[in-house]
Amino acid sequence: MKTLKDFVLKNKKVLLRSDINSDVLDKKVLPSERIKEAAETINYLIKNKAKVVVIAHQGNFGKEDFLSLKQHAKLLNKYTKIRFVDDIIGEKAVSSINKLRSGEAILLNNIRFIEDEMHPEKENNAITKTLSPLFDLYVNDAFSVCHRAQTSVVSFPKYLPSCAGLLLEKEIKSLEKISIKDCLYILGGAKPEENIKLLRGKKVLACGLFAQLCLVADGKDLGYQNEFLKKATLVKGNYYEFVKKLKTKLVNVETPVDFAVSFNKKRKEFDLDEFPLNYEIEDIGKKTLEKYLKIIKKAPAIYMKGPAGNTSKKEYAKGTYEILKAVSNCKGFTVIGGGHLSDAIKNSKINTKKFGHISLSGGALLNYIAGEKLPGLESLG
Ligand code: 3PG
């Protein structure tokens, strides 16, 4: 796979696919490690006098976090110099790209606002048709979206010389070193649909929305949370089909025995036996933590994906922080995946050096660990 070192960048128009997809709270994009790290590659390109155009996404259609990238530009400007252009493939974007000077960078708006992002196979795809002719080089710096066969991830290498960005290169080099035989999987987060790939009989500690779906699959009624899960999860296609499939895979999967909910806007814990309840679940409870920490202590190697609860609110980050602390003390190799967890490690002030590898990727890393081919990497050759 080619890297930035293989190209002369001076005066070249570079289309850079970054991943700055971040947590959103009440429509506010929270500062993230992804944003900070993405800025490193942008700075490298600026320093080398390229003309840089960044494309990226935030959230998914129909979800609350499906937002413009205007706030991201502001956050990026803490680490680099970049101007937000409120357009993607329209006249405003094209003219801004054409007017770029060497050493300047712009960020276009959320690439997922254009429907063709989801249809890379489409003939005359509006994104590639408009953008490809304007560039000299395509750089994929978004390992964390490489599991998505989406236009901005897989299509440009067909039309432009292409390579990996600094961050993508770093992730791949670290992953090549990973040895996670006899691994304990701690699977959480808000995107449960892919976790199912790792349910192959190895020990799993279920966390986050995934844990709740496991309980539902096992016949538990969580009350209000059942309805919330149907709406909140990214389970593609049929929710009921997913739960049915999950039911057949629940071998060696540990699930929570208590939960923390938002009770009069405060953290309150309830045993699983007390459900169904009319509250939204925000974290795992103390008893679950005790049970999980005992298992973590004995694990020879650990892969953790996604938080145990809602880490965007301090009072519900407890489960995630305690698990991370225990994982950081594991003697074997540990891999942490997902933007939320790298942010949580930073906020919890646990020494990052105590982990084997902290990846900014959630789903992409999981697919990699499950041995699947990642379309984004395949397309780079
Ligand atoms: C992530 O957050 O894992 C990446 O940005 C990919 O986002 P997606 O799951 O919405 O495609």
mmCIF file of C-alpha atoms and ligand atoms in Angstrom:
data_model
loop_
_atom_site.group_PDB
_atom_site.id
_atom_site.type_symbol
_atom_site.label_atom_id
_atom_site.label_comp_id
_atom_site.label_asym_id
_atom_site.label_seq_id
_atom_site.Cartn_x
_atom_site.Cartn_y
_atom_site.Cartn_z
ATOM 1 C CA MET A 1 0.000 0.000 0.000
ATOM 2 C CA LYS A 2 1.409 3.398 -0.968
ATOM 3 C CA THR A 3 1.889 6.090 1.671
ATOM 4 C CA LEU A 4 2.330 9.866 1.588
ATOM 5 C CA LYS A 5 6.110 9.429 1.384
ATOM 6 C CA ASP A 6 5.655 7.975 -2.123
ATOM 7 C CA PHE A 7 4.334 11.269 -3.522
ATOM 8 C CA VAL A 8 5.551 14.782 -4.218
ATOM 9 C CA LEU A 9 2.919 16.918 -2.536
ATOM 10 C CA LYS A 10 3.972 20.465 -3.389
ATOM 11 C CA ASN A 11 1.233 22.345 -5.282
ATOM 12 C CA LYS A 12 -0.780 19.117 -5.604
ATOM 13 C CA LYS A 13 -4.538 19.100 -5.017
ATOM 14 C CA VAL A 14 -5.111 16.428 -2.409
ATOM 15 C CA LEU A 15 -8.503 14.960 -1.524
ATOM 16 C CA LEU A 16 -8.202 13.698 2.032
ATOM 17 C CA ARG A 17 -10.799 11.324 3.547
ATOM 18 C CA SER A 18 -10.549 11.789 7.309
ATOM 19 C CA ASP A 19 -12.701 10.440 10.121
ATOM 20 C CA ILE A 20 -13.756 13.161 12.546
ATOM 21 C CA ASN A 21 -17.064 11.522 13.454
ATOM 22 C CA SER A 22 -17.479 12.422 17.136
ATOM 23 C CA ASP A 23 -19.835 12.239 20.092
ATOM 24 C CA VAL A 24 -22.726 14.679 20.051
ATOM 25 C CA LEU A 25 -24.557 15.936 23.109
ATOM 26 C CA ASP A 26 -27.624 18.155 22.610
ATOM 27 C CA LYS A 27 -26.517 18.926 19.060
ATOM 28 C CA LYS A 28 -23.076 19.976 20.262
ATOM 29 C CA VAL A 29 -20.107 18.121 18.819
ATOM 30 C CA LEU A 30 -17.748 17.183 21.619
ATOM 31 C CA PRO A 31 -13.973 17.539 21.245
ATOM 32 C CA SER A 32 -12.471 14.175 20.325
ATOM 33 C CA GLU A 33 -9.205 12.328 19.861
ATOM 34 C CA ARG A 34 -10.264 11.649 16.273
ATOM 35 C CA ILE A 35 -10.348 15.370 15.527
ATOM 36 C CA LYS A 36 -6.982 15.917 17.180
ATOM 37 C CA GLU A 37 -5.345 13.030 15.327
ATOM 38 C CA ALA A 38 -6.920 13.896 11.962
ATOM 39 C CA ALA A 39 -5.251 17.307 12.236
ATOM 40 C CA GLU A 40 -1.810 15.680 12.166
ATOM 41 C CA THR A 41 -2.173 14.492 8.588
ATOM 42 C CA ILE A 42 -3.720 17.805 7.551
ATOM 43 C CA ASN A 43 -0.723 19.604 9.070
ATOM 44 C CA TYR A 44 1.694 17.307 7.260
ATOM 45 C CA LEU A 45 0.013 18.103 3.931
ATOM 46 C CA ILE A 46 -0.061 21.831 4.683
ATOM 47 C CA LYS A 47 3.611 21.767 5.642
ATOM 48 C CA ASN A 48 4.410 20.047 2.374
ATOM 49 C CA LYS A 49 2.561 22.793 0.481
ATOM 50 C CA ALA A 50 -0.290 20.668 -0.834
ATOM 51 C CA LYS A 51 -3.749 22.116 -1.518
ATOM 52 C CA VAL A 52 -5.863 20.153 0.911
ATOM 53 C CA VAL A 53 -9.573 19.327 0.737
ATOM 54 C CA VAL A 54 -10.944 17.238 3.573
ATOM 55 C CA ILE A 55 -14.050 15.096 3.190
ATOM 56 C CA ALA A 56 -15.600 13.402 6.215
ATOM 57 C CA HIS A 57 -18.904 12.396 7.793
ATOM 58 C CA GLN A 58 -20.785 12.922 11.042
ATOM 59 C CA GLY A 59 -23.464 10.455 12.136
ATOM 60 C CA ASN A 60 -26.018 8.702 10.027
ATOM 61 C CA PHE A 61 -29.162 9.769 8.186
ATOM 62 C CA GLY A 62 -32.155 9.947 10.520
ATOM 63 C CA LYS A 63 -30.075 9.948 13.713
ATOM 64 C CA GLU A 64 -29.647 12.835 16.124
ATOM 65 C CA ASP A 65 -25.930 13.036 15.484
ATOM 66 C CA PHE A 66 -26.380 13.579 11.742
ATOM 67 C CA LEU A 67 -24.956 17.083 11.628
ATOM 68 C CA SER A 68 -23.045 19.576 9.517
ATOM 69 C CA LEU A 69 -19.254 19.666 9.925
ATOM 70 C CA LYS A 70 -19.189 23.362 10.834
ATOM 71 C CA GLN A 71 -18.486 22.630 14.509
ATOM 72 C CA HIS A 72 -15.784 20.137 13.547
ATOM 73 C CA ALA A 73 -13.983 22.854 11.623
ATOM 74 C CA LYS A 74 -13.939 24.984 14.742
ATOM 75 C CA LEU A 75 -12.581 22.093 16.805
ATOM 76 C CA LEU A 76 -10.001 21.214 14.143
ATOM 77 C CA ASN A 77 -8.752 24.782 14.197
ATOM 78 C CA LYS A 78 -7.350 24.149 17.677
ATOM 79 C CA TYR A 79 -4.742 21.943 16.037
ATOM 80 C CA THR A 80 -4.494 23.116 12.430
ATOM 81 C CA LYS A 81 -5.660 25.855 10.082
ATOM 82 C CA ILE A 82 -8.696 24.888 8.046
ATOM 83 C CA ARG A 83 -11.683 26.737 6.583
ATOM 84 C CA PHE A 84 -15.181 25.257 6.510
ATOM 85 C CA VAL A 85 -17.005 25.372 3.163
ATOM 86 C CA ASP A 86 -20.714 24.782 3.557
ATOM 87 C CA ASP A 87 -21.052 22.699 0.412
ATOM 88 C CA ILE A 88 -19.874 19.340 -0.898
ATOM 89 C CA ILE A 89 -20.216 18.989 -4.659
ATOM 90 C CA GLY A 90 -21.981 22.201 -5.593
ATOM 91 C CA GLU A 91 -20.627 25.378 -7.229
ATOM 92 C CA LYS A 92 -19.417 26.816 -3.943
ATOM 93 C CA ALA A 93 -17.311 23.723 -3.204
ATOM 94 C CA VAL A 94 -15.905 23.490 -6.733
ATOM 95 C CA SER A 95 -14.959 27.160 -6.801
ATOM 96 C CA SER A 96 -13.350 26.958 -3.325
ATOM 97 C CA ILE A 97 -11.338 23.917 -4.435
ATOM 98 C CA ASN A 98 -10.199 25.646 -7.605
ATOM 99 C CA LYS A 99 -9.138 28.768 -5.721
ATOM 100 C CA LEU A 100 -7.080 26.895 -3.101
ATOM 101 C CA ARG A 101 -3.480 27.988 -2.716
ATOM 102 C CA SER A 102 -0.569 25.757 -1.774
ATOM 103 C CA GLY A 103 -0.462 25.135 1.970
ATOM 104 C CA GLU A 104 -4.185 25.880 2.449
ATOM 105 C CA ALA A 105 -6.852 23.494 3.681
ATOM 106 C CA ILE A 106 -10.639 23.432 3.513
ATOM 107 C CA LEU A 107 -13.214 21.105 5.056
ATOM 108 C CA LEU A 108 -16.302 20.314 2.961
ATOM 109 C CA ASN A 109 -19.621 19.528 4.604
ATOM 110 C CA ASN A 110 -20.841 16.090 5.760
ATOM 111 C CA ILE A 111 -20.289 13.770 2.790
ATOM 112 C CA ARG A 112 -23.243 11.623 3.928
ATOM 113 C CA PHE A 113 -25.573 14.563 3.118
ATOM 114 C CA ILE A 114 -25.160 13.393 -0.490
ATOM 115 C CA GLU A 115 -27.145 10.233 -1.163
ATOM 116 C CA ASP A 116 -24.575 8.896 -3.623
ATOM 117 C CA GLU A 117 -22.134 8.427 -0.735
ATOM 118 C CA MET A 118 -24.078 5.237 0.032
ATOM 119 C CA HIS A 119 -24.054 4.078 -3.618
ATOM 120 C CA PRO A 120 -20.449 3.712 -4.764
ATOM 121 C CA GLU A 121 -21.536 1.264 -7.463
ATOM 122 C CA LYS A 122 -23.831 3.827 -9.117
ATOM 123 C CA GLU A 123 -22.891 4.849 -12.634
ATOM 124 C CA ASN A 124 -22.338 8.590 -12.852
ATOM 125 C CA ASN A 125 -22.000 8.822 -9.096
ATOM 126 C CA ALA A 126 -22.324 12.560 -8.394
ATOM 127 C CA ILE A 127 -19.510 12.607 -5.830
ATOM 128 C CA THR A 128 -16.784 10.934 -7.883
ATOM 129 C CA LYS A 129 -17.969 12.589 -11.081
ATOM 130 C CA THR A 130 -17.655 16.072 -9.578
ATOM 131 C CA LEU A 131 -14.627 15.682 -7.345
ATOM 132 C CA SER A 132 -12.267 13.263 -9.147
ATOM 133 C CA PRO A 133 -11.346 15.627 -12.015
ATOM 134 C CA LEU A 134 -10.376 18.343 -9.519
ATOM 135 C CA PHE A 135 -7.594 16.405 -7.743
ATOM 136 C CA ASP A 136 -4.113 14.969 -8.220
ATOM 137 C CA LEU A 137 -4.154 12.571 -5.293
ATOM 138 C CA TYR A 138 -6.640 10.796 -3.012
ATOM 139 C CA VAL A 139 -5.536 10.045 0.551
ATOM 140 C CA ASN A 140 -7.465 7.708 2.829
ATOM 141 C CA ASP A 141 -6.679 8.547 6.438
ATOM 142 C CA ALA A 142 -9.826 7.011 7.907
ATOM 143 C CA PHE A 143 -9.132 3.454 9.026
ATOM 144 C CA SER A 144 -12.275 3.682 11.140
ATOM 145 C CA VAL A 145 -14.524 3.853 8.063
ATOM 146 C CA CYS A 146 -12.601 1.321 5.979
ATOM 147 C CA HIS A 147 -15.263 -1.322 6.741
ATOM 148 C CA ARG A 148 -17.826 0.794 4.898
ATOM 149 C CA ALA A 149 -18.120 0.318 1.140
ATOM 150 C CA GLN A 150 -19.064 3.955 0.682
ATOM 151 C CA THR A 151 -18.120 6.279 -2.157
ATOM 152 C CA SER A 152 -15.661 8.486 -0.259
ATOM 153 C CA VAL A 153 -13.930 5.358 1.086
ATOM 154 C CA VAL A 154 -13.719 3.004 -1.905
ATOM 155 C CA SER A 155 -14.315 4.837 -5.178
ATOM 156 C CA PHE A 156 -11.597 7.461 -5.653
ATOM 157 C CA PRO A 157 -8.710 4.983 -6.082
ATOM 158 C CA LYS A 158 -10.396 3.983 -9.374
ATOM 159 C CA TYR A 159 -9.871 7.490 -10.748
ATOM 160 C CA LEU A 160 -6.892 8.968 -8.904
ATOM 161 C CA PRO A 161 -3.434 7.985 -7.677
ATOM 162 C CA SER A 162 -4.096 7.027 -4.064
ATOM 163 C CA CYS A 163 -2.383 6.256 -0.781
ATOM 164 C CA ALA A 164 -2.790 5.861 2.959
ATOM 165 C CA GLY A 165 -2.569 8.897 5.241
ATOM 166 C CA LEU A 166 -0.356 9.038 8.341
ATOM 167 C CA LEU A 167 -3.074 7.859 10.699
ATOM 168 C CA LEU A 168 -4.172 4.949 8.524
ATOM 169 C CA GLU A 169 -0.553 3.903 8.122
ATOM 170 C CA LYS A 170 -0.017 4.038 11.894
ATOM 171 C CA GLU A 171 -3.139 1.944 12.630
ATOM 172 C CA ILE A 172 -2.176 -0.763 10.154
ATOM 173 C CA LYS A 173 1.385 -1.007 11.443
ATOM 174 C CA SER A 174 0.150 -1.414 15.041
ATOM 175 C CA LEU A 175 -2.479 -3.970 14.086
ATOM 176 C CA GLU A 176 0.068 -6.114 12.300
ATOM 177 C CA LYS A 177 1.748 -6.618 15.674
ATOM 178 C CA ILE A 178 -1.387 -7.703 17.469
ATOM 179 C CA SER A 179 -1.569 -11.157 18.890
ATOM 180 C CA ILE A 180 -4.901 -11.772 20.541
ATOM 181 C CA LYS A 181 -5.190 -15.515 20.797
ATOM 182 C CA ASP A 182 -7.260 -16.657 23.791
ATOM 183 C CA CYS A 183 -8.655 -13.190 23.941
ATOM 184 C CA LEU A 184 -11.435 -11.971 26.197
ATOM 185 C CA TYR A 185 -13.820 -9.773 24.216
ATOM 186 C CA ILE A 186 -15.493 -6.861 25.989
ATOM 187 C CA LEU A 187 -18.102 -5.684 23.537
ATOM 188 C CA GLY A 188 -20.144 -2.565 24.106
ATOM 189 C CA GLY A 189 -20.934 0.711 22.443
ATOM 190 C CA ALA A 190 -23.932 2.032 20.582
ATOM 191 C CA LYS A 191 -23.376 0.098 17.357
ATOM 192 C CA PRO A 192 -24.166 -3.494 18.267
ATOM 193 C CA GLU A 193 -24.848 -4.881 14.811
ATOM 194 C CA GLU A 194 -21.288 -5.925 14.146
ATOM 195 C CA ASN A 195 -20.451 -7.431 17.544
ATOM 196 C CA ILE A 196 -22.333 -10.540 16.522
ATOM 197 C CA LYS A 197 -19.395 -11.483 14.258
ATOM 198 C CA LEU A 198 -17.224 -12.155 17.288
ATOM 199 C CA LEU A 199 -19.709 -14.424 19.045
ATOM 200 C CA ARG A 200 -18.001 -17.678 18.239
ATOM 201 C CA GLY A 201 -17.863 -19.331 21.617
ATOM 202 C CA LYS A 202 -15.009 -17.276 23.109
ATOM 203 C CA LYS A 203 -15.686 -15.537 26.405
ATOM 204 C CA VAL A 204 -17.523 -12.230 25.926
ATOM 205 C CA LEU A 205 -18.458 -9.573 28.465
ATOM 206 C CA ALA A 206 -21.431 -7.756 26.985
ATOM 207 C CA CYS A 207 -21.731 -4.032 27.673
ATOM 208 C CA GLY A 208 -23.618 -1.005 26.381
ATOM 209 C CA LEU A 209 -26.620 -1.352 24.070
ATOM 210 C CA PHE A 210 -25.224 -4.657 22.893
ATOM 211 C CA ALA A 211 -25.609 -6.150 26.388
ATOM 212 C CA GLN A 212 -29.183 -4.959 26.560
ATOM 213 C CA LEU A 213 -29.949 -6.552 23.196
ATOM 214 C CA CYS A 214 -28.411 -9.812 24.439
ATOM 215 C CA LEU A 215 -30.770 -9.708 27.419
ATOM 216 C CA VAL A 216 -33.762 -8.993 25.187
ATOM 217 C CA ALA A 217 -32.685 -11.888 22.946
ATOM 218 C CA ASP A 218 -32.625 -14.067 26.058
ATOM 219 C CA GLY A 219 -36.247 -13.139 26.779
ATOM 220 C CA LYS A 220 -35.748 -10.327 29.301
ATOM 221 C CA ASP A 221 -38.208 -7.441 29.303
ATOM 222 C CA LEU A 222 -36.345 -4.165 29.987
ATOM 223 C CA GLY A 223 -39.449 -1.977 29.843
ATOM 224 C CA TYR A 224 -38.938 1.513 28.388
ATOM 225 C CA GLN A 225 -35.476 0.497 27.216
ATOM 226 C CA ASN A 226 -36.956 -2.097 24.801
ATOM 227 C CA GLU A 227 -38.568 0.697 22.783
ATOM 228 C CA PHE A 228 -35.474 2.855 23.103
ATOM 229 C CA LEU A 229 -33.309 0.035 21.716
ATOM 230 C CA LYS A 230 -35.497 -0.347 18.653
ATOM 231 C CA LYS A 231 -35.082 3.335 17.863
ATOM 232 C CA ALA A 232 -31.526 3.919 19.016
ATOM 233 C CA THR A 233 -29.608 1.004 17.604
ATOM 234 C CA LEU A 234 -28.106 0.985 14.171
ATOM 235 C CA VAL A 235 -29.276 -2.577 13.667
ATOM 236 C CA LYS A 236 -29.699 -2.618 9.937
ATOM 237 C CA GLY A 237 -32.858 -4.159 8.521
ATOM 238 C CA ASN A 238 -35.120 -5.935 10.874
ATOM 239 C CA TYR A 239 -34.607 -5.435 14.600
ATOM 240 C CA TYR A 240 -36.570 -8.598 15.413
ATOM 241 C CA GLU A 241 -34.487 -10.660 12.978
ATOM 242 C CA PHE A 242 -31.341 -9.330 14.635
ATOM 243 C CA VAL A 243 -32.561 -10.255 18.121
ATOM 244 C CA LYS A 244 -33.554 -13.721 16.838
ATOM 245 C CA LYS A 245 -30.095 -14.229 15.348
ATOM 246 C CA LEU A 246 -28.431 -12.973 18.518
ATOM 247 C CA LYS A 247 -30.389 -15.546 20.551
ATOM 248 C CA THR A 248 -28.674 -18.376 18.682
ATOM 249 C CA LYS A 249 -25.209 -16.961 19.389
ATOM 250 C CA LEU A 250 -25.371 -16.417 23.130
ATOM 251 C CA VAL A 251 -22.777 -19.004 24.084
ATOM 252 C CA ASN A 252 -20.211 -17.948 26.680
ATOM 253 C CA VAL A 253 -21.633 -14.402 26.729
ATOM 254 C CA GLU A 254 -21.796 -12.739 30.150
ATOM 255 C CA THR A 255 -24.542 -10.139 30.547
ATOM 256 C CA PRO A 256 -25.185 -7.426 33.173
ATOM 257 C CA VAL A 257 -26.981 -8.235 36.420
ATOM 258 C CA ASP A 258 -27.796 -4.613 37.235
ATOM 259 C CA PHE A 259 -28.018 -1.237 35.528
ATOM 260 C CA ALA A 260 -27.769 2.463 36.319
ATOM 261 C CA VAL A 261 -30.659 4.584 35.039
ATOM 262 C CA SER A 262 -31.433 8.265 35.030
ATOM 263 C CA PHE A 263 -33.789 8.674 38.013
ATOM 264 C CA ASN A 264 -34.956 12.266 38.580
ATOM 265 C CA LYS A 265 -31.881 13.234 36.555
ATOM 266 C CA LYS A 266 -29.589 11.368 38.968
ATOM 267 C CA ARG A 267 -27.800 8.014 38.744
ATOM 268 C CA LYS A 268 -29.734 5.218 40.420
ATOM 269 C CA GLU A 269 -28.985 1.511 40.175
ATOM 270 C CA PHE A 270 -31.530 -1.307 39.850
ATOM 271 C CA ASP A 271 -31.028 -5.066 39.778
ATOM 272 C CA LEU A 272 -31.995 -6.797 36.574
ATOM 273 C CA ASP A 273 -34.776 -8.617 38.515
ATOM 274 C CA GLU A 274 -36.466 -5.266 39.135
ATOM 275 C CA PHE A 275 -36.953 -4.666 35.407
ATOM 276 C CA PRO A 276 -39.127 -3.914 33.400
ATOM 277 C CA LEU A 277 -38.830 -0.280 34.449
ATOM 278 C CA ASN A 278 -39.854 2.951 32.855
ATOM 279 C CA TYR A 279 -36.346 4.431 32.645
ATOM 280 C CA GLU A 280 -33.611 4.774 30.090
ATOM 281 C CA ILE A 281 -30.532 2.662 30.917
ATOM 282 C CA GLU A 282 -27.345 4.720 31.081
ATOM 283 C CA ASP A 283 -24.647 2.423 32.480
ATOM 284 C CA ILE A 284 -23.936 -0.981 33.970
ATOM 285 C CA GLY A 285 -24.317 -1.226 37.753
ATOM 286 C CA LYS A 286 -21.964 -2.011 40.633
ATOM 287 C CA LYS A 287 -22.763 -5.748 40.776
ATOM 288 C CA THR A 288 -22.091 -6.178 37.064
ATOM 289 C CA LEU A 289 -18.801 -4.374 37.502
ATOM 290 C CA GLU A 290 -17.799 -6.732 40.326
ATOM 291 C CA LYS A 291 -18.653 -9.750 38.187
ATOM 292 C CA TYR A 292 -16.826 -8.409 35.114
ATOM 293 C CA LEU A 293 -13.706 -7.220 36.948
ATOM 294 C CA LYS A 294 -13.114 -10.740 38.327
ATOM 295 C CA ILE A 295 -13.118 -12.144 34.786
ATOM 296 C CA ILE A 296 -10.929 -9.327 33.426
ATOM 297 C CA LYS A 297 -8.314 -9.991 36.130
ATOM 298 C CA LYS A 298 -7.799 -13.531 34.812
ATOM 299 C CA ALA A 299 -7.811 -12.701 31.073
ATOM 300 C CA PRO A 300 -4.629 -13.488 29.110
ATOM 301 C CA ALA A 301 -5.393 -10.869 26.414
ATOM 302 C CA ILE A 302 -8.247 -8.434 25.919
ATOM 303 C CA TYR A 303 -10.005 -6.709 23.052
ATOM 304 C CA MET A 304 -12.457 -4.035 24.186
ATOM 305 C CA LYS A 305 -14.800 -2.288 21.796
ATOM 306 C CA GLY A 306 -17.147 0.528 22.765
ATOM 307 C CA PRO A 307 -18.111 1.887 26.183
ATOM 308 C CA ALA A 308 -20.202 0.172 28.848
ATOM 309 C CA GLY A 309 -22.542 3.139 29.214
ATOM 310 C CA ASN A 310 -23.180 6.716 28.209
ATOM 311 C CA THR A 311 -19.699 8.224 28.610
ATOM 312 C CA SER A 312 -20.769 11.640 27.359
ATOM 313 C CA LYS A 313 -22.252 12.200 30.861
ATOM 314 C CA LYS A 314 -19.791 11.971 33.730
ATOM 315 C CA GLU A 315 -22.124 10.167 36.161
ATOM 316 C CA TYR A 316 -22.637 7.330 33.678
ATOM 317 C CA ALA A 317 -18.994 6.940 32.652
ATOM 318 C CA LYS A 318 -18.188 5.003 35.857
ATOM 319 C CA GLY A 319 -18.719 1.504 34.383
ATOM 320 C CA THR A 320 -16.518 2.284 31.372
ATOM 321 C CA TYR A 321 -13.748 3.926 33.431
ATOM 322 C CA GLU A 322 -13.598 1.037 35.943
ATOM 323 C CA ILE A 323 -13.438 -1.556 33.163
ATOM 324 C CA LEU A 324 -10.751 0.424 31.334
ATOM 325 C CA LYS A 325 -8.754 0.687 34.548
ATOM 326 C CA ALA A 326 -8.918 -3.093 35.021
ATOM 327 C CA VAL A 327 -8.012 -3.706 31.357
ATOM 328 C CA SER A 328 -5.012 -1.386 31.685
ATOM 329 C CA ASN A 329 -3.682 -3.697 34.416
ATOM 330 C CA CYS A 330 -3.909 -6.826 32.236
ATOM 331 C CA LYS A 331 -0.509 -8.456 31.803
ATOM 332 C CA GLY A 332 -1.267 -9.680 28.267
ATOM 333 C CA PHE A 333 -1.819 -7.711 25.060
ATOM 334 C CA THR A 334 -4.761 -5.309 25.127
ATOM 335 C CA VAL A 335 -6.471 -3.607 22.207
ATOM 336 C CA ILE A 336 -8.948 -0.813 22.686
ATOM 337 C CA GLY A 337 -11.251 0.109 19.812
ATOM 338 C CA GLY A 338 -13.589 2.958 19.001
ATOM 339 C CA GLY A 339 -13.561 6.724 19.151
ATOM 340 C CA HIS A 340 -15.618 6.750 22.352
ATOM 341 C CA LEU A 341 -13.106 4.634 24.216
ATOM 342 C CA SER A 342 -10.070 6.649 23.194
ATOM 343 C CA ASP A 343 -11.923 9.743 24.436
ATOM 344 C CA ALA A 344 -12.903 7.913 27.641
ATOM 345 C CA ILE A 345 -9.283 6.913 28.294
ATOM 346 C CA LYS A 346 -8.247 10.523 27.922
ATOM 347 C CA ASN A 347 -11.014 11.778 30.229
ATOM 348 C CA SER A 348 -10.385 9.079 32.841
ATOM 349 C CA LYS A 349 -6.694 10.040 32.929
ATOM 350 C CA ILE A 350 -5.571 6.382 32.752
ATOM 351 C CA ASN A 351 -2.022 6.158 31.425
ATOM 352 C CA THR A 352 -2.354 5.377 27.703
ATOM 353 C CA LYS A 353 0.952 3.508 27.793
ATOM 354 C CA LYS A 354 -0.704 0.787 29.851
ATOM 355 C CA PHE A 355 -2.620 -0.429 26.787
ATOM 356 C CA GLY A 356 -1.142 -2.492 23.930
ATOM 357 C CA HIS A 357 -2.867 -0.489 21.202
ATOM 358 C CA ILE A 358 -5.547 2.205 21.312
ATOM 359 C CA SER A 359 -7.334 2.399 18.007
ATOM 360 C CA LEU A 360 -9.640 5.201 16.928
ATOM 361 C CA SER A 361 -11.717 2.590 15.087
ATOM 362 C CA GLY A 362 -14.698 0.678 16.371
ATOM 363 C CA GLY A 363 -16.461 -1.299 13.659
ATOM 364 C CA ALA A 364 -13.487 -1.340 11.276
ATOM 365 C CA LEU A 365 -11.205 -2.804 13.914
ATOM 366 C CA LEU A 366 -13.828 -5.368 14.884
ATOM 367 C CA ASN A 367 -14.110 -6.507 11.265
ATOM 368 C CA TYR A 368 -10.328 -6.678 11.048
ATOM 369 C CA ILE A 369 -10.174 -8.797 14.209
ATOM 370 C CA ALA A 370 -12.988 -11.001 12.880
ATOM 371 C CA GLY A 371 -10.729 -11.660 9.870
ATOM 372 C CA GLU A 372 -12.878 -9.830 7.328
ATOM 373 C CA LYS A 373 -11.556 -7.863 4.395
ATOM 374 C CA LEU A 374 -12.010 -4.102 4.714
ATOM 375 C CA PRO A 375 -13.279 -2.520 1.464
ATOM 376 C CA GLY A 376 -11.390 0.729 2.117
ATOM 377 C CA LEU A 377 -8.045 -1.082 2.409
ATOM 378 C CA GLU A 378 -8.805 -3.387 -0.502
ATOM 379 C CA SER A 379 -9.459 -0.431 -2.762
ATOM 380 C CA LEU A 380 -6.089 1.128 -1.896
ATOM 381 C CA GLY A 381 -4.455 -2.102 -3.127
HETATM 382 C C1 3PG B 1 -17.179 5.093 13.583
HETATM 383 O O1 3PG B 1 -17.615 5.937 14.376
HETATM 384 O O2 3PG B 1 -16.965 3.907 13.916
HETATM 385 C C2 3PG B 1 -16.842 5.523 12.189
HETATM 386 O O3 3PG B 1 -16.821 6.898 12.075
HETATM 387 C C3 3PG B 1 -17.824 4.922 11.223
HETATM 388 O O4 3PG B 1 -19.080 5.438 11.468
HETATM 389 P P1 3PG B 1 -20.378 4.632 10.996
HETATM 390 O O5 3PG B 1 -20.492 3.422 11.878
HETATM 391 O O6 3PG B 1 -21.512 5.601 11.178
HETATM 392 O O7 3PG B 1 -20.183 4.241 9.581
#
